[in-house]
Amino acid sequence: MIRVLALILTLGGMIALVLGVLGIFGNNLVTLSPWALTILGLVFFIAGVSMLKYRKDTPTN
């Protein structure tokens, strides 16, 4: 369960980070602030990667 959440956070963070950076340096594809998308994307990406790296799923018996 933790790996699924970590994967969702990582993918969501990557998408938000790409959209935010594109909005800062190019055309804004969404109506949200590109700086907010970049910061949230970075936070979600780091959280997801660290969860994938350090958390282990243990099967429940």
mmCIF file of C-alpha atoms in Angstrom:
data_model
loop_
_atom_site.group_PDB
_atom_site.id
_atom_site.type_symbol
_atom_site.label_atom_id
_atom_site.label_comp_id
_atom_site.label_asym_id
_atom_site.label_seq_id
_atom_site.Cartn_x
_atom_site.Cartn_y
_atom_site.Cartn_z
ATOM 1 C CA MET A 1 0.000 0.000 0.000
ATOM 2 C CA ILE A 2 2.841 2.368 0.818
ATOM 3 C CA ARG A 3 4.520 1.721 -2.533
ATOM 4 C CA VAL A 4 1.320 2.587 -4.388
ATOM 5 C CA LEU A 5 1.022 5.879 -2.518
ATOM 6 C CA ALA A 6 4.704 6.621 -3.087
ATOM 7 C CA LEU A 7 4.343 5.921 -6.802
ATOM 8 C CA ILE A 8 1.308 8.208 -7.053
ATOM 9 C CA LEU A 9 3.154 10.978 -5.189
ATOM 10 C CA THR A 10 6.197 10.600 -7.404
ATOM 11 C CA LEU A 11 4.249 10.673 -10.663
ATOM 12 C CA GLY A 12 2.050 13.546 -9.507
ATOM 13 C CA GLY A 13 5.100 15.462 -8.382
ATOM 14 C CA MET A 14 6.818 14.960 -11.725
ATOM 15 C CA ILE A 15 3.760 16.168 -13.633
ATOM 16 C CA ALA A 16 3.318 19.222 -11.409
ATOM 17 C CA LEU A 17 7.026 20.012 -11.570
ATOM 18 C CA VAL A 18 7.099 19.861 -15.370
ATOM 19 C CA LEU A 19 3.968 22.003 -15.708
ATOM 20 C CA GLY A 20 5.318 24.496 -13.197
ATOM 21 C CA VAL A 21 8.705 24.855 -14.866
ATOM 22 C CA LEU A 22 7.057 25.199 -18.275
ATOM 23 C CA GLY A 23 4.817 27.892 -16.830
ATOM 24 C CA ILE A 24 7.763 29.789 -15.353
ATOM 25 C CA PHE A 25 9.970 29.738 -18.436
ATOM 26 C CA GLY A 26 7.435 29.432 -21.231
ATOM 27 C CA ASN A 27 3.733 29.389 -21.772
ATOM 28 C CA ASN A 28 1.428 28.700 -18.842
ATOM 29 C CA LEU A 29 -0.658 25.607 -19.632
ATOM 30 C CA VAL A 30 -2.835 25.770 -16.501
ATOM 31 C CA THR A 31 -4.599 28.608 -14.709
ATOM 32 C CA LEU A 32 -2.720 28.044 -11.444
ATOM 33 C CA SER A 33 0.397 29.914 -10.429
ATOM 34 C CA PRO A 34 3.462 28.268 -11.977
ATOM 35 C CA TRP A 35 5.522 28.928 -8.841
ATOM 36 C CA ALA A 36 2.982 27.112 -6.685
ATOM 37 C CA LEU A 37 2.973 24.155 -9.075
ATOM 38 C CA THR A 38 6.762 24.013 -9.068
ATOM 39 C CA ILE A 39 7.028 24.092 -5.279
ATOM 40 C CA LEU A 40 4.271 21.512 -4.758
ATOM 41 C CA GLY A 41 5.695 19.313 -7.482
ATOM 42 C CA LEU A 42 9.115 19.400 -5.868
ATOM 43 C CA VAL A 43 7.678 18.560 -2.437
ATOM 44 C CA PHE A 44 5.548 15.679 -3.765
ATOM 45 C CA PHE A 45 8.386 14.317 -5.888
ATOM 46 C CA ILE A 46 10.868 14.310 -3.000
ATOM 47 C CA ALA A 47 8.288 12.774 -0.650
ATOM 48 C CA GLY A 48 7.430 10.025 -3.127
ATOM 49 C CA VAL A 49 11.029 9.157 -3.902
ATOM 50 C CA SER A 50 11.994 9.053 -0.240
ATOM 51 C CA MET A 51 9.019 6.828 0.535
ATOM 52 C CA LEU A 52 10.017 4.464 -2.265
ATOM 53 C CA LYS A 53 13.580 4.415 -1.035
ATOM 54 C CA TYR A 54 13.140 3.960 2.716
ATOM 55 C CA ARG A 55 9.747 2.346 3.318
ATOM 56 C CA LYS A 56 9.199 -1.362 2.932
ATOM 57 C CA ASP A 57 5.829 -3.026 2.525
ATOM 58 C CA THR A 58 5.410 -5.991 4.818
ATOM 59 C CA PRO A 59 2.715 -8.544 4.004
ATOM 60 C CA THR A 60 0.038 -8.847 6.652
ATOM 61 C CA ASN A 61 -0.633 -12.364 7.868
#
